GROMACS .gro file of C-alpha atoms in nm:
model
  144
    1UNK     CA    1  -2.067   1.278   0.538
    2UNK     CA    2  -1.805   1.061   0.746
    3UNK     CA    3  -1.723   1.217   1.079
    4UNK     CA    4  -1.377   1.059   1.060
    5UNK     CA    5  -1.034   1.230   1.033
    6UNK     CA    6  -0.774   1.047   0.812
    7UNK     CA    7  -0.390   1.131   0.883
    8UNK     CA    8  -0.219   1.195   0.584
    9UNK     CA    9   0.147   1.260   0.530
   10UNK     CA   10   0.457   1.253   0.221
   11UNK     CA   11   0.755   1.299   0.223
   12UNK     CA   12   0.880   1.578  -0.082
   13UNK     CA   13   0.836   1.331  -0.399
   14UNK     CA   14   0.463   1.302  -0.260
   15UNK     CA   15   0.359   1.626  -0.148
   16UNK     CA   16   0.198   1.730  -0.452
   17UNK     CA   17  -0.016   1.422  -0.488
   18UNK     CA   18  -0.076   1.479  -0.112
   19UNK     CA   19  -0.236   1.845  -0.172
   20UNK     CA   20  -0.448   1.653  -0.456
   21UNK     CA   21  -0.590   1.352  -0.175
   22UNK     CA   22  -0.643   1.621   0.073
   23UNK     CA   23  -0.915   1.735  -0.132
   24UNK     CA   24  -1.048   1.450  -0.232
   25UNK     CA   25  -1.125   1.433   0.102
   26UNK     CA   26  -1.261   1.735   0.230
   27UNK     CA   27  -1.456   1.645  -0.088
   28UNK     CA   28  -1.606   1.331   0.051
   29UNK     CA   29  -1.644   1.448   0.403
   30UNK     CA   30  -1.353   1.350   0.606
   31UNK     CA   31  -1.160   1.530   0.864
   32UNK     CA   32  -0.800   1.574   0.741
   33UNK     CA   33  -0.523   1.596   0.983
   34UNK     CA   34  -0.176   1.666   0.782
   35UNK     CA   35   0.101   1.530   0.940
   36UNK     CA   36   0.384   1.688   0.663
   37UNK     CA   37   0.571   1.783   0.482
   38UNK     CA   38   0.496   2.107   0.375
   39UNK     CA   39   0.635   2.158   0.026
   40UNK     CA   40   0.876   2.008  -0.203
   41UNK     CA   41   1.215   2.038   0.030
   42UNK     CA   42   1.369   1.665   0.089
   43UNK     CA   43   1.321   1.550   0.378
   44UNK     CA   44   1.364   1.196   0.567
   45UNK     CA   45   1.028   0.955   0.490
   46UNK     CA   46   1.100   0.717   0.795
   47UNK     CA   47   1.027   1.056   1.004
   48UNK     CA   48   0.688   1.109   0.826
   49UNK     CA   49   0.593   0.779   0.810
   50UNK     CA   50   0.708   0.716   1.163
   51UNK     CA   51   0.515   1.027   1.305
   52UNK     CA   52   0.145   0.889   1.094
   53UNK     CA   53   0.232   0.538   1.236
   54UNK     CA   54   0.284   0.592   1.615
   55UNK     CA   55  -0.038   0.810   1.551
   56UNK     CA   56  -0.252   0.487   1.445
   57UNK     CA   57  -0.077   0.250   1.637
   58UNK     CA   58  -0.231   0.483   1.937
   59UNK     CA   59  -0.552   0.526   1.851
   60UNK     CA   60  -0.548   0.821   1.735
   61UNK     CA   61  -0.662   0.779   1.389
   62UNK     CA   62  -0.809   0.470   1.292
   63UNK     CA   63  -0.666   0.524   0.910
   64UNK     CA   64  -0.380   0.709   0.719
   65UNK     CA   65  -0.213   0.799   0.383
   66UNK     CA   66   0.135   0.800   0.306
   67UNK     CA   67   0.268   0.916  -0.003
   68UNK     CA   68   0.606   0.910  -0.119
   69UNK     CA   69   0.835   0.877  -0.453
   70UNK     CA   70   0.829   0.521  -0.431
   71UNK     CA   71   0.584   0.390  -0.191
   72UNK     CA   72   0.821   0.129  -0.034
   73UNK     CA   73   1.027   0.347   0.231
   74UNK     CA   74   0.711   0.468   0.361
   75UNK     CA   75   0.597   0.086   0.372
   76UNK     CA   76   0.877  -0.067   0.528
   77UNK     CA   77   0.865   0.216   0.821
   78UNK     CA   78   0.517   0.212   0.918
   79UNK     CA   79   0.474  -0.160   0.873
   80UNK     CA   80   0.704  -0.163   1.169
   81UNK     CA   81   0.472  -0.018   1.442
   82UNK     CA   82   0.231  -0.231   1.677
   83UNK     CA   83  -0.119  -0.268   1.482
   84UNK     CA   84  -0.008  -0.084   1.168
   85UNK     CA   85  -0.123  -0.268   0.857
   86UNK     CA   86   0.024  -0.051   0.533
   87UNK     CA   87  -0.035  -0.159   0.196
   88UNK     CA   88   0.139  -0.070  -0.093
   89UNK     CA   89  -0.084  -0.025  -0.371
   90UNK     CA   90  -0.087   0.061  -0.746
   91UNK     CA   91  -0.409   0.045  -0.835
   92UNK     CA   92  -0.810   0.053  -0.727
   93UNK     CA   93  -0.803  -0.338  -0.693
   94UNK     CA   94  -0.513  -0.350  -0.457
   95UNK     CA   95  -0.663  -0.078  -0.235
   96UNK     CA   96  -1.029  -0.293  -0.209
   97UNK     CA   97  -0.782  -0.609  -0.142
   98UNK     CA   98  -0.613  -0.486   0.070
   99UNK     CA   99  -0.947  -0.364   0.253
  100UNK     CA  100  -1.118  -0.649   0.202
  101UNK     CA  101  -0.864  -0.973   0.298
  102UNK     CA  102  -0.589  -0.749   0.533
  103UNK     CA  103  -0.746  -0.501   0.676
  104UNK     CA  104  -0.514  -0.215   0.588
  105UNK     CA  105  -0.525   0.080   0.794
  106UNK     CA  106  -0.253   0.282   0.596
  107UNK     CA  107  -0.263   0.323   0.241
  108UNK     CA  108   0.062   0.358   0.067
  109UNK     CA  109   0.105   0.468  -0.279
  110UNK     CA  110   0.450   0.576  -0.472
  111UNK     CA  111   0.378   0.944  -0.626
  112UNK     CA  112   0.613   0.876  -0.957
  113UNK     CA  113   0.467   0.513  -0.981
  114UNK     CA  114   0.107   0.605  -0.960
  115UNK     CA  115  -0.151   0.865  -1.193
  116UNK     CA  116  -0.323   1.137  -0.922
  117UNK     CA  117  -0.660   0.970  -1.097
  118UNK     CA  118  -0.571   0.665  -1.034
  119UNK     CA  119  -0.475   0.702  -0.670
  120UNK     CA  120  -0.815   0.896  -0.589
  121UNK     CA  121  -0.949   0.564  -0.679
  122UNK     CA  122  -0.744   0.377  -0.479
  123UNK     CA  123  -0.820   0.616  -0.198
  124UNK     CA  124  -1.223   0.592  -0.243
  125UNK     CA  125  -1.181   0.245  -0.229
  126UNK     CA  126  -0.945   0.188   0.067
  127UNK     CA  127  -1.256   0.452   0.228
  128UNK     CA  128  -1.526   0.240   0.138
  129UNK     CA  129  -1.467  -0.123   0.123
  130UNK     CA  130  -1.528  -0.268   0.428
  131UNK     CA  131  -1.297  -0.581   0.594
  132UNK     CA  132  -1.492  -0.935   0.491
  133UNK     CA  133  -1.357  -1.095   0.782
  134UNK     CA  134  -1.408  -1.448   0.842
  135UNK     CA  135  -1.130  -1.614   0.709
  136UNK     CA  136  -0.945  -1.310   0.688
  137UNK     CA  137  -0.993  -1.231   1.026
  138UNK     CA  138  -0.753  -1.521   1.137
  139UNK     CA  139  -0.482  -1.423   0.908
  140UNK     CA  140  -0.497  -1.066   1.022
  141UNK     CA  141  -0.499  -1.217   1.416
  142UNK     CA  142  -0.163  -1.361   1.314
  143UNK     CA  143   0.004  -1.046   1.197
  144UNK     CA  144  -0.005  -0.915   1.553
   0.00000   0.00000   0.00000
């Protein structure tokens, strides 16, 4: 059992498959701290994404999940706070990538790009693979 809390937040395209990855990990023993939205009402994804992002940038959570209809507006807005490394990723290979070479501390995934299987995969992975770095390290130095 992991005593760590992951942040976790959609906009409306991604609150369903939010409510699914919420379980997933109460399942595997993390703490869960949901950061919105609360059903399937539009709402702006620069705000969620914004509010998970400051979060990790201070040190609040070490990792988060964002989830919307796309994956890329949630991207683009938390890529653009200090220390935030999100990765937008379609399958279990690009989550232990982007683990393994960058780093990531936000996982990204588009809810009508991506099966709810499919992204519990990506999840356990992004949980479990651990940074390599060595080489890595000194590309991830240079994103800061």
């Amino acid at each position: 059992m992991s005593s760590e809390t992951i942040a976790i937040a959609a906009d409306h395209a991604g609150y369903e498959l939010k409510c699914s990855l919420k379980e997933c990990l109460v399942e595997l023993g993390f703490g869960v701290v949901d950061l919105g939205t609360d059903n399937t009402e539009p709402v702006d994804y620069p705000d969620l994404a914004g509010t998970l992002a400051q979060a990790i940038s201070d040190g609040r959570w070490a990792r988060g999940v964002l989830l919307c209809g796309s994956g890329i507006g949630m991207s683009i807005a938390a890529n653009r706070f200090a220390s935030v490394r999100a990765a937008l990723v379609h399958d279990e290979e690009a989550a232990r990538l982007a683990r393994q070479h960058n780093d990531a501390n936000v996982l990204v995934m588009g809810a009508r790009r991506i099966e709810a299987s499919v992204a519990e995969d990506c999840l356990i992975a992004f949980l479990t693979i651990p940074f390599e770095g060595g080489r890595h390290q000194r590309r991830v130095y240079k994103l800061a």
